[in-house]
Coordinates of C-alpha atoms and ligand atoms in Angstrom, one line a residue:
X118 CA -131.2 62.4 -75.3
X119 CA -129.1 64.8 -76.7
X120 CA -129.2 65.7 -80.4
X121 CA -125.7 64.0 -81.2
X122 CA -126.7 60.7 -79.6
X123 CA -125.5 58.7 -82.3
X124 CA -122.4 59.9 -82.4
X125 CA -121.2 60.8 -78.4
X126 CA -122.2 59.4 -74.9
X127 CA -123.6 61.7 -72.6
X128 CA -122.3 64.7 -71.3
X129 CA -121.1 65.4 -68.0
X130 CA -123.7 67.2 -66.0
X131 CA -120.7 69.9 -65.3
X132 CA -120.7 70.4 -68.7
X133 CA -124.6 71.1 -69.4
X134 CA -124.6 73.4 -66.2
X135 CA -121.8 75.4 -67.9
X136 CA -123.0 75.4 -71.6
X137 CA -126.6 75.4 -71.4
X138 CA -128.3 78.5 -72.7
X139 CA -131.7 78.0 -72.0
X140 CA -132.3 79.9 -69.0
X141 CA -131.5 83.3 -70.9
X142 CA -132.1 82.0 -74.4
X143 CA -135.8 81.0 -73.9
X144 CA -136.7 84.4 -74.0
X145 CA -136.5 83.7 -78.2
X146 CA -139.0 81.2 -78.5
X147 CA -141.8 83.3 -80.7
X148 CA -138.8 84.1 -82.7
X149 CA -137.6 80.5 -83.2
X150 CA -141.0 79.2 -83.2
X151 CA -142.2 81.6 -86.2
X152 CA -138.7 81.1 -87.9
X153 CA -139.5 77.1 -87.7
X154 CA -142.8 77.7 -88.9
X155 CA -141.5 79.3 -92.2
X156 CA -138.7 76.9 -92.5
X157 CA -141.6 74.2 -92.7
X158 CA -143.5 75.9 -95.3
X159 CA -139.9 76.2 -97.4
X160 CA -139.4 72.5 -96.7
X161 CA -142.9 71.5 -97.9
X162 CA -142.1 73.5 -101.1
X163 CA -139.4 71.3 -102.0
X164 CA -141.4 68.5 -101.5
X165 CA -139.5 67.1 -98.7
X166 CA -143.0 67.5 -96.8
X167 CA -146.2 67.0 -98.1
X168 CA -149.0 69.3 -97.5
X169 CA -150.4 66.9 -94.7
X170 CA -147.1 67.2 -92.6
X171 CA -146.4 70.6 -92.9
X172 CA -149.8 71.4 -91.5
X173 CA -149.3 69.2 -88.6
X174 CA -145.9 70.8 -88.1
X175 CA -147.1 74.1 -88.3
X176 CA -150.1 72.9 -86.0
X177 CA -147.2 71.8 -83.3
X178 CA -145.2 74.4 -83.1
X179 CA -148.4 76.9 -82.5
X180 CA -149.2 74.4 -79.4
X181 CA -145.4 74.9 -78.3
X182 CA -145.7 78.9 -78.8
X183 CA -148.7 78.5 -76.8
X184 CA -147.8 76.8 -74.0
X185 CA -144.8 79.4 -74.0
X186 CA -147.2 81.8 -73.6
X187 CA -149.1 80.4 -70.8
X188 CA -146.0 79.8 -69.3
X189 CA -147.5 76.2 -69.3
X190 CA -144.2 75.2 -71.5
X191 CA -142.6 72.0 -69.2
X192 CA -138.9 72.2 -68.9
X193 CA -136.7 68.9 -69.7
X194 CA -133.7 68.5 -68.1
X195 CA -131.7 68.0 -71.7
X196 CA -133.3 71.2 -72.9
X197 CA -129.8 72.7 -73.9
X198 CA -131.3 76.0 -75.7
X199 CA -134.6 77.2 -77.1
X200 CA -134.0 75.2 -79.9
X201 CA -133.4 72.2 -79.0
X202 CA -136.2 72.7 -76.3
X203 CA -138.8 73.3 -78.8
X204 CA -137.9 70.3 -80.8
X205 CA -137.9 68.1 -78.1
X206 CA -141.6 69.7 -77.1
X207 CA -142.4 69.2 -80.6
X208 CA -140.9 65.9 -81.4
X209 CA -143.5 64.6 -78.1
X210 CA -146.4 66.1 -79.7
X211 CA -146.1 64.8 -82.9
X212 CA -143.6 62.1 -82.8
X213 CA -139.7 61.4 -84.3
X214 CA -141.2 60.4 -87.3
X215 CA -142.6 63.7 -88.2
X216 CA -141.1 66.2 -85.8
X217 CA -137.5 64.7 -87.2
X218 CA -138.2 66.2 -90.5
X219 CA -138.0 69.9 -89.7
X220 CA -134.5 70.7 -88.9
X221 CA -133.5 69.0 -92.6
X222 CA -130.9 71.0 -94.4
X223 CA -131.0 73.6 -90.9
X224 CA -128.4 73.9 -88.3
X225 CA -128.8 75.6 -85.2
X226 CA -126.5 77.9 -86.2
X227 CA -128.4 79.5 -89.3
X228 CA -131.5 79.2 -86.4
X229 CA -129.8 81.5 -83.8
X230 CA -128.6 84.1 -86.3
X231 CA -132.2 84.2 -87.8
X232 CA -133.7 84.0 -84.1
X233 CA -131.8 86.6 -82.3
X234 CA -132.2 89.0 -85.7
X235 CA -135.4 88.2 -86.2
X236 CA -136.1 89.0 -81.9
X237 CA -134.2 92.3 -82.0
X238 CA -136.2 93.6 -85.0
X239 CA -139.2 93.4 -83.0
X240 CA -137.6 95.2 -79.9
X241 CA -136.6 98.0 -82.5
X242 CA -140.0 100.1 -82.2
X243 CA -140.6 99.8 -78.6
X244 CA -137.0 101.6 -78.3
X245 CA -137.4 104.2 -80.7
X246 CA -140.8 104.9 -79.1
X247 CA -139.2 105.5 -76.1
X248 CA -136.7 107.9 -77.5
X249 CA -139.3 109.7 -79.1
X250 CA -141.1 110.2 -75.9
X251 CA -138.0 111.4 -74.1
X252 CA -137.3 113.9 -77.1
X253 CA -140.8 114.7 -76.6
X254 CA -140.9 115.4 -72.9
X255 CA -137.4 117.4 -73.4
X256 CA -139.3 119.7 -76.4
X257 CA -142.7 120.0 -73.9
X258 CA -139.8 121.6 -71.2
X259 CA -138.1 123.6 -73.7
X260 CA -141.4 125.5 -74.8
X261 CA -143.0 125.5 -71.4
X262 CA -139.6 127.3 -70.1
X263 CA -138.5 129.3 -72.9
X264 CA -137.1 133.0 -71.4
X265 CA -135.4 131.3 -68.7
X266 CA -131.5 132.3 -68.3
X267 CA -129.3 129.9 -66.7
X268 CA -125.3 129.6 -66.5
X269 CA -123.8 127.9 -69.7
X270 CA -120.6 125.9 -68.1
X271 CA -117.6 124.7 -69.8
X272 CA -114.9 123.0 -68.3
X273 CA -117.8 123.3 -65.2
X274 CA -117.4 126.6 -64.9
X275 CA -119.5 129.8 -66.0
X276 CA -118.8 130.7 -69.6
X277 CA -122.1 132.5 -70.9
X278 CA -125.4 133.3 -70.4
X279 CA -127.8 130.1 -72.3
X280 CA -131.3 129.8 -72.4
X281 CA -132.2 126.9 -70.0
X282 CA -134.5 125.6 -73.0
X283 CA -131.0 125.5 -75.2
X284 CA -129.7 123.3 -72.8
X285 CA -132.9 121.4 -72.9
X286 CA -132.9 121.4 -76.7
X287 CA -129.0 120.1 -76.7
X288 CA -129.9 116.6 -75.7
X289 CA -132.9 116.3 -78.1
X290 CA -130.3 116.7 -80.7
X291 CA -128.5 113.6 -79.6
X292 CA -131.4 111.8 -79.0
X293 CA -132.1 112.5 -82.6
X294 CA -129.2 110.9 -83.7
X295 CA -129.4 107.8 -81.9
X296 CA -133.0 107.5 -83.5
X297 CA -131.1 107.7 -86.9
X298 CA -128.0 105.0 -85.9
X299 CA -131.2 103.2 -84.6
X300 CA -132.9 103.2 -88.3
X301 CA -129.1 102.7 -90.2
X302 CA -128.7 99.5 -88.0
X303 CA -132.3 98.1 -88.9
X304 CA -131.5 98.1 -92.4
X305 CA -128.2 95.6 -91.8
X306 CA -129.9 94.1 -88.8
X307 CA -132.9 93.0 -91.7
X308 CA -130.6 90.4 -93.3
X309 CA -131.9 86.9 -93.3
X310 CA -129.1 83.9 -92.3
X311 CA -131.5 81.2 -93.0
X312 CA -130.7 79.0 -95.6
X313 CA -126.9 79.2 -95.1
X314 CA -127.2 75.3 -92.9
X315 CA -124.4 75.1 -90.8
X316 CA -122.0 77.0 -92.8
X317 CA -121.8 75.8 -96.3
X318 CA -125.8 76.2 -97.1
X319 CA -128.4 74.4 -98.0
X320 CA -128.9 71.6 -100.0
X321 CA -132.7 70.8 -100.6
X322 CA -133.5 73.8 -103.1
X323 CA -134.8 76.2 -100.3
X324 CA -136.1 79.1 -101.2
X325 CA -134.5 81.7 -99.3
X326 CA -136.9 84.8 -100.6
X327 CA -139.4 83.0 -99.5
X328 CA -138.0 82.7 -96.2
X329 CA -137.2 86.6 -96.3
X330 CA -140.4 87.8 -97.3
X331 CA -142.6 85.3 -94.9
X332 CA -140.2 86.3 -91.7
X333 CA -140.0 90.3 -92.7
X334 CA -136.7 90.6 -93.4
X335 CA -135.8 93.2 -96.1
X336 CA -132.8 90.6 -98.1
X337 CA -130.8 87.5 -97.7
X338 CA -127.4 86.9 -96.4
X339 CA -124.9 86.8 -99.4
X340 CA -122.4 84.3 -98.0
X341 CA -123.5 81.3 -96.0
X342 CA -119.9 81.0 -94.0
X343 CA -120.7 84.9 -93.1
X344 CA -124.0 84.6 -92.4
X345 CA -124.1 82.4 -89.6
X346 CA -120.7 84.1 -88.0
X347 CA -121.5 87.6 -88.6
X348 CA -122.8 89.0 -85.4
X349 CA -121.7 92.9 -86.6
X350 CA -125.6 93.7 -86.0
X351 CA -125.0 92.7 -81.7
X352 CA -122.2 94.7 -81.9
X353 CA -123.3 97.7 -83.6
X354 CA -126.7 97.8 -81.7
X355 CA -124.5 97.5 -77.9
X356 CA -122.6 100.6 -79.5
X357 CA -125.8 102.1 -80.3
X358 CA -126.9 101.4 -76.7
X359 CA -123.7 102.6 -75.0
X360 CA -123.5 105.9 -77.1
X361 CA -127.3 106.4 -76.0
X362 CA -126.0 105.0 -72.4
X363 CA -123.5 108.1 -72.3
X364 CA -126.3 110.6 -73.6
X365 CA -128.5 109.2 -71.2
X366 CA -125.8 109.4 -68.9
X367 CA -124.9 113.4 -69.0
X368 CA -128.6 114.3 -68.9
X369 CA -128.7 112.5 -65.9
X370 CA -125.6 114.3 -64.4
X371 CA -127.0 117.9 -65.2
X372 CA -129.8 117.2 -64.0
X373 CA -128.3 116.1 -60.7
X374 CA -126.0 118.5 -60.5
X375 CA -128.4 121.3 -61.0
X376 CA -130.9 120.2 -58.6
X377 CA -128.2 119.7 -55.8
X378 CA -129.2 122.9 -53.9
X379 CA -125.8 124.4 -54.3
X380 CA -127.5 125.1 -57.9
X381 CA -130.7 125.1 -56.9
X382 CA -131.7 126.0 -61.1
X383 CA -134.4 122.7 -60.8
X384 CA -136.3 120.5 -58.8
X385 CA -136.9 117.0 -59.3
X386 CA -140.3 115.4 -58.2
X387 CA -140.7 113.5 -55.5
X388 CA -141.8 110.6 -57.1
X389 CA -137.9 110.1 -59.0
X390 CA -136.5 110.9 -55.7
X391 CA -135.9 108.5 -52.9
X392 CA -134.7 109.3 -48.9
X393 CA -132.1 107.9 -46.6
X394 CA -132.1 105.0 -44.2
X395 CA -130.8 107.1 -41.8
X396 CA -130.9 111.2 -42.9
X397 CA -134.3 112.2 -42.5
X398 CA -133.5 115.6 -45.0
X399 CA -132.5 113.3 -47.7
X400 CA -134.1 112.9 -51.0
X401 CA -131.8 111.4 -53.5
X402 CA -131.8 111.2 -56.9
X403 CA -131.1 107.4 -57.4
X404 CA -132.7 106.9 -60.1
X405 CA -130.4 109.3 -62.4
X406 CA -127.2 108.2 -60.5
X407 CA -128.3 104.5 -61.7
X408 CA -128.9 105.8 -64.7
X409 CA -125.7 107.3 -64.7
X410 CA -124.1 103.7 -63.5
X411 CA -125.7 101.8 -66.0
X412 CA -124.4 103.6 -68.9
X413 CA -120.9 101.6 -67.3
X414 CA -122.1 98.5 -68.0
X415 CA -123.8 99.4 -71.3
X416 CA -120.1 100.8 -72.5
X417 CA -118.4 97.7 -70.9
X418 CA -120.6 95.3 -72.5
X419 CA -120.0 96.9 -76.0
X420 CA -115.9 96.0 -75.0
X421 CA -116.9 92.7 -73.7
X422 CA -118.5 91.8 -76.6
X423 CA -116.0 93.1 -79.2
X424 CA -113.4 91.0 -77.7
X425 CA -115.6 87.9 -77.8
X426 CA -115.4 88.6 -81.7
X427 CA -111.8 89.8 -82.2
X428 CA -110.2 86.0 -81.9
X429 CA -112.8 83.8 -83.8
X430 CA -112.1 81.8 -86.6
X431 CA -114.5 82.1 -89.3
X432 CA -117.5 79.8 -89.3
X433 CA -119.5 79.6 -86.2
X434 CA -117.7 79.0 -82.4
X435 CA -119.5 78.7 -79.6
X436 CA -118.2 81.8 -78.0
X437 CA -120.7 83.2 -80.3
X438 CA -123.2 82.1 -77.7
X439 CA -122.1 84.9 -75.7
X440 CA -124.0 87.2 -77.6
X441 CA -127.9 87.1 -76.0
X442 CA -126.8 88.5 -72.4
X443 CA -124.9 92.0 -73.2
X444 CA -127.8 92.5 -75.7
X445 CA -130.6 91.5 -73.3
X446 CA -129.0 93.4 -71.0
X447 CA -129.0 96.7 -73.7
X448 CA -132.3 96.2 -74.4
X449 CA -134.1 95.9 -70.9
X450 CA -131.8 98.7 -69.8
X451 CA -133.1 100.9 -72.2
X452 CA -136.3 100.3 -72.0
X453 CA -136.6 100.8 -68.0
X454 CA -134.1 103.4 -68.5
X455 CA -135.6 105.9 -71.2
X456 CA -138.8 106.5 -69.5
X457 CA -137.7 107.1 -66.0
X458 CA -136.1 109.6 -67.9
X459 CA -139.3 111.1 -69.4
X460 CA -141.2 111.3 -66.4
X461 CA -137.8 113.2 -64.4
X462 CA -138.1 115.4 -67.4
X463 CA -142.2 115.8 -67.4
X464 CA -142.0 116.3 -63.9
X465 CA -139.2 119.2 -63.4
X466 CA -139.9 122.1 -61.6
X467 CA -137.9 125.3 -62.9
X468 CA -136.4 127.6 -60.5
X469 CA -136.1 131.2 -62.8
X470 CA -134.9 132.6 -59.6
X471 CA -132.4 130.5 -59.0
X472 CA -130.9 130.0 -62.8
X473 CA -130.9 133.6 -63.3
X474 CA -129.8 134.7 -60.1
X475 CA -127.0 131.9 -60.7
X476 CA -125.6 134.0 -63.4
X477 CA -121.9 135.2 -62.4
X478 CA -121.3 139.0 -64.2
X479 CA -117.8 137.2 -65.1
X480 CA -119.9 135.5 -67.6
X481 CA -120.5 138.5 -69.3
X482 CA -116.3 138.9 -70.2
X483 CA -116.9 138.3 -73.7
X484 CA -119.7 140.9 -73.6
X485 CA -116.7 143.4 -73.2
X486 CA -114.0 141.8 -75.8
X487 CA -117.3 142.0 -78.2
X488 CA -117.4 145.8 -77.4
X489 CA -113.7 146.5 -78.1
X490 CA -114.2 144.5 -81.1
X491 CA -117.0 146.9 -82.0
X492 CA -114.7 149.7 -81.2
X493 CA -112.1 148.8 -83.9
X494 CA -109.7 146.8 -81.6
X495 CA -108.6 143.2 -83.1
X496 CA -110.0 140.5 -81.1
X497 CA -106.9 139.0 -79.8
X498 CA -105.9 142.5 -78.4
X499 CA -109.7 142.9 -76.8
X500 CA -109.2 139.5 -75.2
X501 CA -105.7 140.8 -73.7
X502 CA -107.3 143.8 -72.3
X503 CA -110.7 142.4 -70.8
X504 CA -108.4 139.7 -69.3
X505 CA -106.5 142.7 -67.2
X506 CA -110.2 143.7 -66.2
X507 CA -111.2 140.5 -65.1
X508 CA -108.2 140.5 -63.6
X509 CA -108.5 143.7 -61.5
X510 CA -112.3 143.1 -60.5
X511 CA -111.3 140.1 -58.7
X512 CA -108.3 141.9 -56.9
X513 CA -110.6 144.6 -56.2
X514 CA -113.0 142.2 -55.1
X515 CA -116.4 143.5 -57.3
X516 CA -118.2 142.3 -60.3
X517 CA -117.7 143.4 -63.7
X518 CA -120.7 146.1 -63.5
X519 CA -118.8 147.8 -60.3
X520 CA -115.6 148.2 -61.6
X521 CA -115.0 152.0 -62.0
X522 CA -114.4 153.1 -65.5
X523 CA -110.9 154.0 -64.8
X524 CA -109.5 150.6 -64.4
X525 CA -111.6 149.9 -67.4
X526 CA -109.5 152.9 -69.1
X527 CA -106.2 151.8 -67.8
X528 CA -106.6 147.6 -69.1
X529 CA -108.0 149.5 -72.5
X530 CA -108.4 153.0 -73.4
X531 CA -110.8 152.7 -75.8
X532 CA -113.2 152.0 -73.2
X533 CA -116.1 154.4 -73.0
X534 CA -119.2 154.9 -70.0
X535 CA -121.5 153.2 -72.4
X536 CA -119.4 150.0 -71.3
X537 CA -121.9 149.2 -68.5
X538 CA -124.6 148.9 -71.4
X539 CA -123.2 145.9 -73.1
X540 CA -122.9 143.8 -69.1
X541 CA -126.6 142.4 -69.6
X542 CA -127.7 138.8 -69.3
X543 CA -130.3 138.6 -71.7
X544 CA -128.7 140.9 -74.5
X545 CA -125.5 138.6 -74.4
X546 CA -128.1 135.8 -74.8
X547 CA -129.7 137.6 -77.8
X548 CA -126.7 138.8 -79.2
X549 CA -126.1 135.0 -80.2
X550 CA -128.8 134.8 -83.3
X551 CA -126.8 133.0 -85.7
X552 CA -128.4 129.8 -86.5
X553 CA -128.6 127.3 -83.6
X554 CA -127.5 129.8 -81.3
X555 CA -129.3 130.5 -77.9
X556 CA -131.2 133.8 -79.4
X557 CA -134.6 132.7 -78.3
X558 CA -135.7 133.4 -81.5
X559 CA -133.2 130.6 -82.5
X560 CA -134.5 128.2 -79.4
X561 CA -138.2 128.7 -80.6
X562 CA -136.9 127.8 -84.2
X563 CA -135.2 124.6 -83.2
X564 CA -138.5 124.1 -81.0
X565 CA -140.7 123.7 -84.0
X566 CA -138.6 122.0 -86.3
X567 CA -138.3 119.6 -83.3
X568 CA -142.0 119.5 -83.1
X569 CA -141.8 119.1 -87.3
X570 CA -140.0 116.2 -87.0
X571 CA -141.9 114.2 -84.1
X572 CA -144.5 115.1 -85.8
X573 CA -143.1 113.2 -89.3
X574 CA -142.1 110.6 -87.4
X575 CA -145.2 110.1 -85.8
X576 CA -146.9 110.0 -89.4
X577 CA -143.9 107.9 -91.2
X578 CA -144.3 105.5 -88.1
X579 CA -140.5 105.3 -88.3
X580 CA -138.5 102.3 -87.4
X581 CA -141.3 100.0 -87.1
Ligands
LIG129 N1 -127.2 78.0 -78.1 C1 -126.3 78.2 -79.3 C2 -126.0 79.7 -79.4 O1 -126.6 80.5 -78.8 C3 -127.1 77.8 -80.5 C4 -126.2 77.4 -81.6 C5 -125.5 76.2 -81.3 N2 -124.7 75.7 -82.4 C6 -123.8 74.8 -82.2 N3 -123.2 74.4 -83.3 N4 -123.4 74.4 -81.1 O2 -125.1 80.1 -80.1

């Protein structure tokens, strides 16, 4: 029996098939059980049940969480969602007479906004842990390799001289900030919709600050008609997801890209590689190029979802429904995602050969502008000049430390023999000491205030 029997006839089986969210909604129930639990205890302090039935309801719905558990929970063919699933589990345990009383004054549509809240506030920590330990692994790799040139690229090709730990260090820096859009969205996500009914709110007396303090949330929903439309939180956390998607994404891509053996700067373990069905020198790295491909769907479902949203009228539409799949799909990506991640990480093997003997001496041009600079000569003028010498090294078909001082002389005459001083690797790299340059002193700075704050966090036990 469905639970608008009195008013409609059945519904076509095409129907259910189509509208039924059960088989991806079920994953809710210890949120809709414990939200059901404290909606009982607010009833029975109205007085709409007595002490009696609210322990016998409460009683109930621990069977139904258990038998969830146990994955002992019995299926029923007009088990339309994981609401209407427990209910119907519950209304057999205790009877209509009793089990009829809970939903008073609730809709299902103040349930599923508190349910799917209350179910991606306890995914929260898991996440953020497993950011943590991806910033962590990146810090580990950082310190372990610290003195290690490598090529920094722009535009994919050689710029200057980096410290592969800078690199490194980069993407703990946006991993950072997705921990803190992680922690902004908690505090909007921590908004309780129960108590608004179906749209208008409720009218038995409940006591919503009750409801907020026995479920954990941090305040209750100001508007009714808001709260059980608003799904800004699904939205902002698959934007949170697809932004982390993307940074999850590039680090996936230079890591690829720099094991290929045309770079040869690392080496990924053979555990996060896999071979070929039919190329016996093949080890792959599927597991970043997934990574990489998964990011897609992350970004798309962020679009999908946002137009889902952009036509509704206000008060709640069943496209709403839509919501659970993009943000189970978020969440289980992340969480598979983030520590393959760590363990690529953990496991890399450093080629210092390879990185440094990567270096191209045109990376060292702005080595030479800096000396004209030094010299007197404006910058744009240097730039001008060391352009010419670029210029001529290529035509003569030698690096920057071969080309003889004369063609040096005739791009800029205010080049002297101690030119070939200033086309070094590692003083370009410490040259760059301003704050949050690649000076290793700078790279062993951002190390430990890295280490200082996964070391707060840790303490804080952020975003639990
Ligand atoms: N399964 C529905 C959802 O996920 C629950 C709310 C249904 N409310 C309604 N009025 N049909 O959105």
């Amino acid at each position: 029996m469905t639970l608008w029997a009195g008013r409609l006839t059945e519904t076509d089986a095409k129907v259910r098939l189509f509208c039924d969210s059960f088989p991806f909604d079920r994953r809710l129930y210890a949120a809709d059980i414990a939200g059901s639990i404290a909606y009982a205890k607010a009833l029975a302090r109205t007085g709409i049940l007595s002490f009696e039935e609210r322990q016998a309801i409460v009683r109930g719905l621990e069977q139904v969480l258990a038998e969830f558990k146990l994955g002992a929970f019995v299926v029923s063919p007009g088990d339309e969602d994981i609401h209407t699933a427990v209910e119907r589990r519950l209304t057999e345990l205790l009877g209509e007479e009793l089990a009829g009383k809970l939903h008073t004054g609730r809709s299902r549509n103040d349930q599923v906004a508190t349910d799917l809240r209350l179910w991606l506030l306890g995914e929260l920590p898991g996440i953020a842990d497993r950011i943590r330990d991806l910033q962590g692994a990146l810090v580990e790799a950082a310190e372990k390799h610290l003195g290690v040139l490598m090529p920094g690229y722009t535009h994919l090709r050689q710029a200057q001289p980096i410290l592969l730990s800078h690199w490194l260090m980069s993407y703990f820096w946006r991993l950072s900030r997705d921990r803190e859009r992680l922690e902004g969205l908690k505090e909007r996500l921590s908004v309780l919709p129960l108590g608004a009914g179906a749209l208008a709110g409720n009218p038995w007396g409940i006591d919503r600050e009750y409801l907020a303090r026995e479920l954990g949330f941090s305040r209750c929903s100001e508007n009714s008609l808001d709260a059980v439309s608003d799904r800004d939180y699904v939205a902002e956390f698959l934007f949170f997801s697809a932004l982390l998607g993307v940074h999850l994404s590039q680090l996936a891509e230079d890591l690829i890209l720099f094991s290929a053996p045309e770079f040869g700067f690392l080496e990924l373990s053979e555990a996060y590689v896999t071979g070929s069905s039919l190329m016996p020198q093949k080890a792959n790295p599927d597991p970043l190029e997934l990574i990489r491909g998964r990011a897609g769907r992350l970004i798309g479902n962020l679009c999908g979802f946002l137009s889902v949203l952009k036509g509704l009228p206000s008060g709640y539409n069943k496209d709403l429904q839509e919501d659970k799949e993009p943000l189970f799909f978020a969440v289980d990506t992340l969480k598979l995602a983030l520590p393959v991640l760590s363990g690529v990480v953990r496991t890399l093997k450093v080629n210092r050969n390879r990185s440094e003997g990567g270096l191209r001496e045109e990376a060292l041009a702005t080595e030479l502008a800096d000396y004209l600079v030094e010299k007197g000569i404006p910058f744009r003028a240097a730039h001008r000049a060391v352009g010419k010498a670029v210029r001529r090294a290529l035509e003569l078909g030698v690096g920057l430390r071969s080309l003889p001082l004369e063609e040096y002389r005739a791009a800029h005459p205010a080049f002297g023999e101690d030119v070939y001083r200033v086309l070094d690797f590692r003083q370009a790299v410490e040259r760059r000491n301003s704050p949050g340059g690649t000076a290793a002193a700078r790279v062993r700075e951002q190390i430990e205030k890295a280490k200082e704050l996964l070391r707060k966090e840790e303490e804080d036990g952020e975003v639990s």
